[in-house]
Coordinates of C-alpha atoms and ligand atoms in Angstrom, one line a residue:
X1 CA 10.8 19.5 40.6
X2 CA 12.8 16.5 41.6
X3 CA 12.0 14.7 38.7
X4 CA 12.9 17.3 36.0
X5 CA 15.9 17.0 34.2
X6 CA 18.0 19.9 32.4
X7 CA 16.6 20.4 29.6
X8 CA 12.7 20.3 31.1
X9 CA 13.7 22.9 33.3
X10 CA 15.5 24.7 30.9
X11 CA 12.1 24.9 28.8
X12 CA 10.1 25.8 31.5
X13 CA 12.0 29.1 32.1
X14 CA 11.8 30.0 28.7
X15 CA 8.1 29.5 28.6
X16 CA 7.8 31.7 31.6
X17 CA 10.1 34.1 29.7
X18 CA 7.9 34.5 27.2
X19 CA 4.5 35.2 29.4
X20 CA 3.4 31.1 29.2
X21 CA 3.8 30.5 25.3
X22 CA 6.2 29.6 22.9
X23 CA 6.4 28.1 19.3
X24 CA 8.7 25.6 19.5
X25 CA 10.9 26.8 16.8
X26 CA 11.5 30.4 19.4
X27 CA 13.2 28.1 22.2
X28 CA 16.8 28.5 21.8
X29 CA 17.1 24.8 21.9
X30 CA 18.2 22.3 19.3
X31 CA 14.3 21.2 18.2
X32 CA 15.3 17.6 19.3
X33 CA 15.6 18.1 22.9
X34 CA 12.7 21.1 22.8
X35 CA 10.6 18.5 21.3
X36 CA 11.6 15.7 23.7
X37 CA 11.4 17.9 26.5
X38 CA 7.6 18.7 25.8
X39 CA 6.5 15.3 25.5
X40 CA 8.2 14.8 29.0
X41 CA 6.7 18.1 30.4
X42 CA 3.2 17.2 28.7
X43 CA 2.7 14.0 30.4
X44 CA 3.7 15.4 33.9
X45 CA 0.9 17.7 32.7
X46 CA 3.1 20.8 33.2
X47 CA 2.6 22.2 29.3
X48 CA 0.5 21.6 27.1
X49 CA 0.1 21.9 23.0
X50 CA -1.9 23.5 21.1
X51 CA -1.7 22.7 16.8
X52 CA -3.3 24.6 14.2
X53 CA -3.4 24.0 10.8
X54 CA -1.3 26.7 9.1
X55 CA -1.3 27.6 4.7
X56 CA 2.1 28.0 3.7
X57 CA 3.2 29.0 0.2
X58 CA 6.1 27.6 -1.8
X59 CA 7.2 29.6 -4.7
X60 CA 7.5 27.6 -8.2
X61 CA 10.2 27.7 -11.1
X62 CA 7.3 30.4 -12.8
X63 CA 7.2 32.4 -9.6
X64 CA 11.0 32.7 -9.3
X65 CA 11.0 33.6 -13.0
X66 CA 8.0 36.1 -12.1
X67 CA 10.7 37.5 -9.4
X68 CA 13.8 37.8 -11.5
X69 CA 12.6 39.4 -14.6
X70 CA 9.1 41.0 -13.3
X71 CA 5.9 40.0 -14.7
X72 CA 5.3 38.9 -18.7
X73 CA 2.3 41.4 -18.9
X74 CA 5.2 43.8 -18.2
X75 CA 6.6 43.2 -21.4
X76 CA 3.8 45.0 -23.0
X77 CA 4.5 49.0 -22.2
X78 CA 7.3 48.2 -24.8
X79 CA 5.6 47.3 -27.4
X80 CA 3.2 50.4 -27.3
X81 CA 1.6 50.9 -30.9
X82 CA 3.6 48.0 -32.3
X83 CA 2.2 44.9 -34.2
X84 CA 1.2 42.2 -32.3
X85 CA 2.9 40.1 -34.5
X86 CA 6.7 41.9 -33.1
X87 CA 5.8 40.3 -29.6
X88 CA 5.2 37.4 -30.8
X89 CA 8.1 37.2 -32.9
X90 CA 10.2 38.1 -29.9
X91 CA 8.9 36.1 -27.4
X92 CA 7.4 33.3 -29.3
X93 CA 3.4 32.3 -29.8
X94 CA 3.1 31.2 -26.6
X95 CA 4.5 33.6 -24.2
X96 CA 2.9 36.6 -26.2
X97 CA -0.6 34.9 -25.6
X98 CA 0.2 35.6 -21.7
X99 CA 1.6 38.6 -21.7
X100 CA -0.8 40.0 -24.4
X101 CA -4.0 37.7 -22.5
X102 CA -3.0 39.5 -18.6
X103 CA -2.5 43.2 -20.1
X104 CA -5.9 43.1 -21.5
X105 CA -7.2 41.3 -18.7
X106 CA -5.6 44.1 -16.2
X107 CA -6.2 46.6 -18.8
X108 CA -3.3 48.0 -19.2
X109 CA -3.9 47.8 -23.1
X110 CA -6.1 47.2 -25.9
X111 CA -6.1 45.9 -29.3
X112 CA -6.9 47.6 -32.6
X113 CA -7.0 46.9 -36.2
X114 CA -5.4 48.6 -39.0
X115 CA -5.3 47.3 -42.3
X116 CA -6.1 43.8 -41.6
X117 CA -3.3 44.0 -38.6
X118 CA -3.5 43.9 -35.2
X119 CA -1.9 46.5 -33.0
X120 CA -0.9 47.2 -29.4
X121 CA -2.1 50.3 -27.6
X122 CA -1.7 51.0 -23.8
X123 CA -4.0 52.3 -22.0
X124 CA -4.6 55.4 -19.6
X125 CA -4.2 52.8 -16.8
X126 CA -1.4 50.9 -18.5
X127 CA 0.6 53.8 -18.3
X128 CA -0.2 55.0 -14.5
X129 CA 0.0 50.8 -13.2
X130 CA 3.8 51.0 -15.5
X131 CA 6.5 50.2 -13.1
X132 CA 4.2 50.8 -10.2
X133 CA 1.1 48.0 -10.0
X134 CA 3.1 45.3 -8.8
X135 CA 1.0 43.4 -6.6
X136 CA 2.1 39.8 -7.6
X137 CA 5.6 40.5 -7.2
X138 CA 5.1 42.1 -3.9
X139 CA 3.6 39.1 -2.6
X140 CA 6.0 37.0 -3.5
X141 CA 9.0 39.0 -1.9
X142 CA 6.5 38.8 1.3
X143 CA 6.5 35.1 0.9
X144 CA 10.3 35.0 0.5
X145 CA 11.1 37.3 4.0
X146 CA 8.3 34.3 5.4
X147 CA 5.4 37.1 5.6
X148 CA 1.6 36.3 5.3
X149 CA -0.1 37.1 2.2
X150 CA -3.7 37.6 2.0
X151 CA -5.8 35.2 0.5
X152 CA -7.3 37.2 -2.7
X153 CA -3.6 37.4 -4.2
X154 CA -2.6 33.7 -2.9
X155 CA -5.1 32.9 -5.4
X156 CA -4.3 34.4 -8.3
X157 CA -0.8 33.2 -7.7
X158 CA -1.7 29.8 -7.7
X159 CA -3.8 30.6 -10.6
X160 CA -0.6 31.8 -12.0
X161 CA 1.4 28.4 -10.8
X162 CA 3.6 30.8 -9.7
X163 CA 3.3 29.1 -6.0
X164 CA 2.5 26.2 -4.2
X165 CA -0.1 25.8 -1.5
X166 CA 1.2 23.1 1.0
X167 CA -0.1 22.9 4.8
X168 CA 1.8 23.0 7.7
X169 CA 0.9 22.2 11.6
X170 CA 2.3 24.9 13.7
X171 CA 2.4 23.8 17.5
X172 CA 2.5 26.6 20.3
X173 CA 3.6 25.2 24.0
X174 CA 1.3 26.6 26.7
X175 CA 2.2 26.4 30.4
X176 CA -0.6 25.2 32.3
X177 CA -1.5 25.8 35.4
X178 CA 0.5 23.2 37.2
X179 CA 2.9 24.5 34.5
X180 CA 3.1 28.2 36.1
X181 CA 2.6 26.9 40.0
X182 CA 6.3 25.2 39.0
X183 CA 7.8 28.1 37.8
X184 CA 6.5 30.7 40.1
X185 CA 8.5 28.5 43.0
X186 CA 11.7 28.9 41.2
X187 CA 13.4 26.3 39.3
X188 CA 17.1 26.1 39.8
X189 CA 19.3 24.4 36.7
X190 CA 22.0 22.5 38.9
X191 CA 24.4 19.7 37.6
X192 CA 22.5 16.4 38.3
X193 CA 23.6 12.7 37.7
X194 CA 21.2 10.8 36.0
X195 CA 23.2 7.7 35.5
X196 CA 26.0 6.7 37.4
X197 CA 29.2 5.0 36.1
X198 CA 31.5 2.5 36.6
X199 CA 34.2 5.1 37.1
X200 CA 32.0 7.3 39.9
X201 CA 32.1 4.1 42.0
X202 CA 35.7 3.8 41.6
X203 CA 36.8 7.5 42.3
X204 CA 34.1 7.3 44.8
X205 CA 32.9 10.7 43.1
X206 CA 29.2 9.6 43.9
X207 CA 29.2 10.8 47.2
X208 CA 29.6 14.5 45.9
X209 CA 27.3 14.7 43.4
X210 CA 23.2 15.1 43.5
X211 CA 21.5 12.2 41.9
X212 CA 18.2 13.5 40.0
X213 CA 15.3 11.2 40.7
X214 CA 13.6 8.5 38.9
X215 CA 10.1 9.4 37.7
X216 CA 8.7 5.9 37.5
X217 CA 5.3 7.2 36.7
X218 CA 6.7 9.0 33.6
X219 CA 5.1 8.8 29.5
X220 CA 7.1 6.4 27.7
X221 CA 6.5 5.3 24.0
X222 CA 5.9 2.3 23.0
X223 CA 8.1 0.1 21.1
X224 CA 7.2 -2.8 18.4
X225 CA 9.4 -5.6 18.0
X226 CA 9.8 -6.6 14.5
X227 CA 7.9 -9.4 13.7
X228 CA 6.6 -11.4 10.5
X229 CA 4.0 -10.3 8.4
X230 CA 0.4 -12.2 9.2
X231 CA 0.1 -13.5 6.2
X232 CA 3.8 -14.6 5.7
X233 CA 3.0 -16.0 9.8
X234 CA 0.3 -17.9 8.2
X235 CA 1.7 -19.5 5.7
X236 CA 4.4 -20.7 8.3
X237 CA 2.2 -22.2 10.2
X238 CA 0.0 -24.1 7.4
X239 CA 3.7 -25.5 6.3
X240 CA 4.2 -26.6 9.2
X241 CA 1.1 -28.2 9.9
X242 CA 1.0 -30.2 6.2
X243 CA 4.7 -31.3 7.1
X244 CA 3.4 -32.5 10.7
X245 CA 1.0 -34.3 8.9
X246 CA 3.5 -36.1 6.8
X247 CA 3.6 -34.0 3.0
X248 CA 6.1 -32.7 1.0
X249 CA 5.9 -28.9 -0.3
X250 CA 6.1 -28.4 -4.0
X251 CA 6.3 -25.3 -5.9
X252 CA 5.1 -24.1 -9.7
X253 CA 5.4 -20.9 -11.8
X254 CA 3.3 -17.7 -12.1
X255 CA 2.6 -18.5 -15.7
X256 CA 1.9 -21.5 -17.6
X257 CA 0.4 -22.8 -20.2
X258 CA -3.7 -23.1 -20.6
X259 CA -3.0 -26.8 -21.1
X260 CA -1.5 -27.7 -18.1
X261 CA -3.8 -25.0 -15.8
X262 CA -7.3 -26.5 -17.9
X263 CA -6.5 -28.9 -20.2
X264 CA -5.1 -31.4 -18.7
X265 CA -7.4 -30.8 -15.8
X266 CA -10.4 -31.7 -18.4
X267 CA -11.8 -27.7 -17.9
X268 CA -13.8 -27.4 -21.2
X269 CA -12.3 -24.9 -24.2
X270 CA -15.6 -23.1 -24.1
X271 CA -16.0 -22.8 -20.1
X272 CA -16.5 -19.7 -18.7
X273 CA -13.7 -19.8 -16.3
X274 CA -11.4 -19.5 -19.6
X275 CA -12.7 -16.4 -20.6
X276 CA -10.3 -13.1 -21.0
X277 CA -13.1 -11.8 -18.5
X278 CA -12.3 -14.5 -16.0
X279 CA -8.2 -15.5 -17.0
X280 CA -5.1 -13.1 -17.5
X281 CA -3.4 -14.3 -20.5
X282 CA -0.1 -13.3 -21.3
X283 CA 1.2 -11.2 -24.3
X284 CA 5.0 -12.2 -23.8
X285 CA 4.8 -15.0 -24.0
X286 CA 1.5 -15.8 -25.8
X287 CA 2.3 -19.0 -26.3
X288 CA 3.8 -21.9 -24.4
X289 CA 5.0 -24.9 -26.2
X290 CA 3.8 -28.2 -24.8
X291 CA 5.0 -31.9 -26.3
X292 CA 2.5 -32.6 -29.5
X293 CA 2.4 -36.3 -28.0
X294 CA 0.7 -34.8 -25.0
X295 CA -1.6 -32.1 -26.3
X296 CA -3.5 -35.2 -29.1
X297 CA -4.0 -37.7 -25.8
X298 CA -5.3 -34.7 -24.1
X299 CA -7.2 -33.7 -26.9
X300 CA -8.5 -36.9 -27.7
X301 CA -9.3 -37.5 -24.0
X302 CA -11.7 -34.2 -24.6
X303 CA -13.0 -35.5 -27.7
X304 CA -13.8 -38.8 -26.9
X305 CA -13.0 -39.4 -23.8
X306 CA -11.0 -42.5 -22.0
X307 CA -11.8 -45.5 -20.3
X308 CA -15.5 -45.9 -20.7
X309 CA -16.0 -41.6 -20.5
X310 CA -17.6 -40.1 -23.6
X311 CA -15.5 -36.7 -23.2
X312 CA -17.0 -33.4 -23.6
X313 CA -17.8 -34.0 -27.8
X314 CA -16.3 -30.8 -29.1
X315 CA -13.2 -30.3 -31.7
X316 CA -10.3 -29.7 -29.3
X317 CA -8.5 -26.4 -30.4
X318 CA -4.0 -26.8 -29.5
X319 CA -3.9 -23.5 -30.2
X320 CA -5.9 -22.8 -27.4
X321 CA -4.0 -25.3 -25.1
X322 CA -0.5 -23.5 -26.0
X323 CA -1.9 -20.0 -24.7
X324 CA 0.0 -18.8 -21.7
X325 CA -1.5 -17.2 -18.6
X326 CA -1.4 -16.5 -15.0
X327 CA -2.3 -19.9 -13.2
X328 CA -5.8 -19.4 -11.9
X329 CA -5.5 -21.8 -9.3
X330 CA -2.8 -24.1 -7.7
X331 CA -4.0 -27.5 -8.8
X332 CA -2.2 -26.9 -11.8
X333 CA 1.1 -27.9 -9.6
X334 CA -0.4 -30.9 -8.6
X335 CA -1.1 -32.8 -12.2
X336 CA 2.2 -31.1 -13.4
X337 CA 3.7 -33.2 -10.7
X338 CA 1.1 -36.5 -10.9
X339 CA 2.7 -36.3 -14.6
X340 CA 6.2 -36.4 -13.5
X341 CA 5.8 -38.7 -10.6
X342 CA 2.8 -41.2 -11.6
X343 CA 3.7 -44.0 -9.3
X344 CA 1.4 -43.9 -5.7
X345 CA 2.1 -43.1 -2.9
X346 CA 2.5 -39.3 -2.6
X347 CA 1.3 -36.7 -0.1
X348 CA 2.2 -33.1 -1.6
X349 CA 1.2 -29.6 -0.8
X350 CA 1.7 -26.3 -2.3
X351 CA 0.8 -22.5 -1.2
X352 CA 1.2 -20.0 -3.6
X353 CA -0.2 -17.3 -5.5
X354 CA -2.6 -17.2 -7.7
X355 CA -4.4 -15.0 -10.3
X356 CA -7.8 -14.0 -11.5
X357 CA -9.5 -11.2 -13.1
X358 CA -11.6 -10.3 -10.2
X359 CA -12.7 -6.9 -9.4
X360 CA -11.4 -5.2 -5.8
X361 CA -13.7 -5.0 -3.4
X362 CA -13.8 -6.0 0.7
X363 CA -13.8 -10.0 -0.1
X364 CA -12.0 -10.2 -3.4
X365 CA -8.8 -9.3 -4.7
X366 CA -7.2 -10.4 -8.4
X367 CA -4.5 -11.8 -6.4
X368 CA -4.7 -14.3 -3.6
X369 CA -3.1 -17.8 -2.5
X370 CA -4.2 -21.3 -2.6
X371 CA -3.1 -23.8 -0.2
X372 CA -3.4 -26.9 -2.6
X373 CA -2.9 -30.3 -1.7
X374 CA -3.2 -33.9 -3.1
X375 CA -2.9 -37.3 -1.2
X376 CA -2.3 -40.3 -4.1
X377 CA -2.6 -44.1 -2.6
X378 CA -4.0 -47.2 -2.8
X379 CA -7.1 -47.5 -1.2
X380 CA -7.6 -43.8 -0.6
X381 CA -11.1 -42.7 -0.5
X382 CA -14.0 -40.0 0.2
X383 CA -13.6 -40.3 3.7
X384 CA -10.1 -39.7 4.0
X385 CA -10.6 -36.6 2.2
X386 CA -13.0 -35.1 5.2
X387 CA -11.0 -36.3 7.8
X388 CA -7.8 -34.7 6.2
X389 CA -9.5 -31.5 5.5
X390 CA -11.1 -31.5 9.3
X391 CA -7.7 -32.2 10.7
X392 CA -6.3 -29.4 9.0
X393 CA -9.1 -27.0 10.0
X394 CA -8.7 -28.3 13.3
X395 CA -5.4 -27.8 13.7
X396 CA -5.9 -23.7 12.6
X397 CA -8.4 -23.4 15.2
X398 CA -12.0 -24.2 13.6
X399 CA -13.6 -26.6 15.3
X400 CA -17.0 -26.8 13.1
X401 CA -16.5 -27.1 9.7
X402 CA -19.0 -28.7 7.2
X403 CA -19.1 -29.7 3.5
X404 CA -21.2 -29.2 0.6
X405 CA -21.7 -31.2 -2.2
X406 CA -20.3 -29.4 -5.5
X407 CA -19.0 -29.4 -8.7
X408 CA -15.3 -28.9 -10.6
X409 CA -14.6 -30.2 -14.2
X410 CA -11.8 -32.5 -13.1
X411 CA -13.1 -34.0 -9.7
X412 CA -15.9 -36.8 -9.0
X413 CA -17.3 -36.6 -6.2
X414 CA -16.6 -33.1 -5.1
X415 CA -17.2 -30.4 -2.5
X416 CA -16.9 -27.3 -1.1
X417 CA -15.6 -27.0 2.7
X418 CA -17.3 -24.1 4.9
X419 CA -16.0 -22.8 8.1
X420 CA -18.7 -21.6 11.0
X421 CA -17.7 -17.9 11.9
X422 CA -19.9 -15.3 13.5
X423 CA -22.6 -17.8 13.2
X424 CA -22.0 -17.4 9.8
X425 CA -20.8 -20.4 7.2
X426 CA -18.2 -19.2 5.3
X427 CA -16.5 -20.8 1.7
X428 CA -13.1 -21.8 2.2
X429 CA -12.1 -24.0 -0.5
X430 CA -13.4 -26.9 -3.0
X431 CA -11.8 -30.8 -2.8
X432 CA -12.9 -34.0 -4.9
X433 CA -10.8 -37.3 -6.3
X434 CA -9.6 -36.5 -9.4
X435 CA -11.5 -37.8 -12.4
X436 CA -10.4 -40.6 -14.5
X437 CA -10.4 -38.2 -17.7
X438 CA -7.6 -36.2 -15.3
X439 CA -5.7 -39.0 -14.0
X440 CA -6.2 -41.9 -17.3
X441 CA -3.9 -40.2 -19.7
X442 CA -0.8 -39.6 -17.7
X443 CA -1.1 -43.6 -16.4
X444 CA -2.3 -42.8 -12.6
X445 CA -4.2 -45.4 -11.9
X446 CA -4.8 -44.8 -8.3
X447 CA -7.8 -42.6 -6.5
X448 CA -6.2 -38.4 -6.1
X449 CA -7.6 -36.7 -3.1
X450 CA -7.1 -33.1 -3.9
X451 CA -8.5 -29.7 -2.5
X452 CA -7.4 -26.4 -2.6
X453 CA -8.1 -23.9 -0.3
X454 CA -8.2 -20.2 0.2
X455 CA -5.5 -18.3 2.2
X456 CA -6.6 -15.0 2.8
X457 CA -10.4 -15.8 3.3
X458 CA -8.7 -17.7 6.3
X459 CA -6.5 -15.3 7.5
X460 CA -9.4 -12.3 7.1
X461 CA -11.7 -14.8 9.7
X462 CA -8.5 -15.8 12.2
X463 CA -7.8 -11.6 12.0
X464 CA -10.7 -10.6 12.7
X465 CA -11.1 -8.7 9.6
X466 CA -13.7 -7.2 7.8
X467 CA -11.9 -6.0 4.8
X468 CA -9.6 -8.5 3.1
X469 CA -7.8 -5.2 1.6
X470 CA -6.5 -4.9 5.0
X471 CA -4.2 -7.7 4.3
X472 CA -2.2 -5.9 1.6
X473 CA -2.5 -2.2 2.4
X474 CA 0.5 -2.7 4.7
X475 CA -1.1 -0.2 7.5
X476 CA 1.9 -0.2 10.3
X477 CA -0.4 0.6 13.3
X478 CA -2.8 -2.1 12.6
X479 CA 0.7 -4.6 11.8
X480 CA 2.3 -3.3 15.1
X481 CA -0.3 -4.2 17.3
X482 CA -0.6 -7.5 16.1
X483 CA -0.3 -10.6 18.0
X484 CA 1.6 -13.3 17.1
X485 CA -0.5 -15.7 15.6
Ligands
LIG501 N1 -9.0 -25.5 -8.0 C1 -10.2 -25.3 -7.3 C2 -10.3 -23.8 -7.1 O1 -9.5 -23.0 -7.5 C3 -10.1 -25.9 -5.9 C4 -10.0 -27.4 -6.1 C5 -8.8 -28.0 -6.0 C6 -11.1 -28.2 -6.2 C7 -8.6 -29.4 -6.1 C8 -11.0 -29.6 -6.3 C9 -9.8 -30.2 -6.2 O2 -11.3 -23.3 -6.5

């Protein structure tokens, strides 16, 4: 009783008012404190709730149309013996099909044929249900004083659109038990201090008033700070570690050119990765325009290769290297910059978005980011590559990684790194040195360790997620209970 305030008490006594139950809505109590008030009274276990699942109707523009000038089958009993033609001449084709279509189907008329012309006659029924069979419009005058309507002429009023079906949860508030045992020994509503003031001290009022009582046991909610994204976390962190590690961040566009995101990386015309299946190309713009001098040493590079490569021996198509698209991966940043800066040493990183035709499912999504990265010295080499990569890893938290020999158009050697999870090894990202056919033409004449890496593949394992989805469905529970990563 102590522990009560005003407004608990106040709700208990109407409860008991009204034999132990209440809807919410019947408390004369702004729905606020009612509401607040039965969370409180809840977890003290004094009340409890009870929610059903109520139909409730919401009349449409038709159904207020229906109510203001009566049904269109109504129409008819004017037009008794008349063309059918007149109704539609006065209401138009299409209303006359439903007034004409529900008389018939009520029966309140039928239509003959005279002289190749089609007539309206009312029937014996017509004429008793005249004025009188009005069961649509009494149901919705119910719904408008908020009284039930049976289910058989709900129906045909939705059939009609001439109302809305939308559910509702309607809450009654029991007293329990403990709820009643209260009550029954009497609950007084007494002006109570809850907080005390500055000014009580002063005036010394304190010592004539009743203090109520702390309930330190009682239900609070819980409150989430606001906090980052994961994947926004993520990509904090990653930054941070490549800058920690001594690289500089660089940054590209959404779309570029197909010569600079395969061409210049010496990704055949014909490869499969190219395709419209595999690539979204753009319609504005189509095309991107890229210096002539640079497209005929690529092209040439592809033709006959450079520096003791034979190429790929195909005619090289600059139509096809203009074509603008989503960049399908971030390496494309890297050779753009290699072009602009081809003098060693540089250590550069990039994570961005990226873009392929992929179909959704619980490991793939069309879009996704690529932490991409490049280290351009002297005497860089193979071994520098894994110990990079494994520092990296290392640094998020995976402690056995392993590579796998593979293969990418523009890299020689190459691999693929894999991350143990689950007991499981999983494909993070692919890494090689840069081939001469990449790095010949634009006059790098140092080794390129690159690698580019997949974000959310990353943040799905260190999330413990099974559904990569998960990361873009923005679901606020699962956000707000989130640790910081
Ligand atoms: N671009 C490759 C991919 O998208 C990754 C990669 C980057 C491989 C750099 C080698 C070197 O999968």
């Amino acid at each position: 009783m102590e522990v009560l305030s005003p407004i608990e008490k106040k709700l208990l006594l109407e409860l008991e008012k009204r034999d132990g139950k209440a809807k919410p809505e019947e408390i004369e109590m702004e729905m606020v404190k009612v509401m607040n008030a039965v969370s409180w009274l809840q977890s003290k276990k004094l009340v409890s709730i009870e929610e059903k699942l109520a139909k409730e109707y919401e009349i449409t523009e038709e159904g207020r149309k229906f109510l203001n000038e009566g049904l269109p089958e109504e129409k008819i009993f004017d037009f008794d013996g008349q063309m059918v033609k007149n109704i539609e001449e006065r209401f138009g084709k299409e209303e006359a099909k439903i007034i004409i279509g529900w008389a018939i189907r009520k029966g309140w008329c039928k239509i003959f044929e005279k002289n190749g012309e089609k007539y309206i006659s009312i029937t014996e029924e017509g004429k008793k249900a005249a004025g009188k069979e009005r069961k649509e419009i009494e149901a919705l005058q119910n719904i408008l004083q908020g009284k039930k309507i049976d289910d058989e002429i709900a129906n045909i009023l939705k059939k009609r659109r001439a109302i809305k079906e939308r559910e509702r949860i309607e809450r009654v508030i029991h007293l329990t038990k403990k709820g009643w045992d209260v009550v029954k020994a009497g609950i007084k509503i007494e002006e109570e201090i809850s907080q005390l003031t500055h000014e009580m001290i002063i005036s010394q009022e304190w010592k004539k008033k009743k203090f109520r009582k702390y309930d330190i046991k009682a239900f609070a909610p819980s409150t989430y700070p606001a906090k980052r994204h994961p994947l926004s976390q993520l990509i904090e962190k990653i930054r941070r570690i490549f800058s920690e590690m001594g690289f500089k961040e660089i940054k590209g566009n959404y779309v570029e050119s197909a010569f600079w995101n395969m061409d210049a990386l010496f990704i055949p015309q014909d490869h499969p990765a190219r395709d419209m299946q595999d690539t979204f190309y753009c319609r504005k713009p189509d095309k991107i325009e890229v210096e002539e001098e640079l497209i005929k040493k690529i092209a040439e590079v592809h033709e006959k290769g450079i520096d003791g490569s034979t190429g790929w021996g195909y005619k090289f198509n600059e139509n096809e290297a203009r074509k603008a698209l989503l960049r399908t991966h971030t390496t494309v940043n890297t050779i753009r910059y290699l072009y602009h800066n081809p003098k060693p040493p540089a250590k550069v990183f990039s994570i961005e978005r990226v873009f392929r035709r992929e179909n959704i499912d619980t490991t793939h999504l069309p879009e996704f980011h690529q932490i991409e990265g490049i280290i351009y010295e002297e005497n860089a080499n193979f071994g520098m590559l894994k110990g990079v990569l494994k520092e990296f890893y290392a640094r998020m938290g995976f402690e056995k990684i392993r590579y796998r020999p593979a293969y990418f158009p523009y890299t020689e050697p190459s691999m693929e790194i894999e991350v143990e999870w689950n007991g499981r090894w999983i494909e993070l990202g692919g890494s090689g040195i840069f081939r001469p056919e990449v790095t010949k033409p634009f006059g790098i004449e140092e080794p390129v360790l690159a690698w580019g890496l997949g974000l959310e593949r990353m943040a799905m394992i260190l999330l413990g997620l099974d559904d990569i989805r998960m990361l873009y469905w923005s679901d606020i529970d699962w956000l707000h209970k989130l640790p910081l990563l």
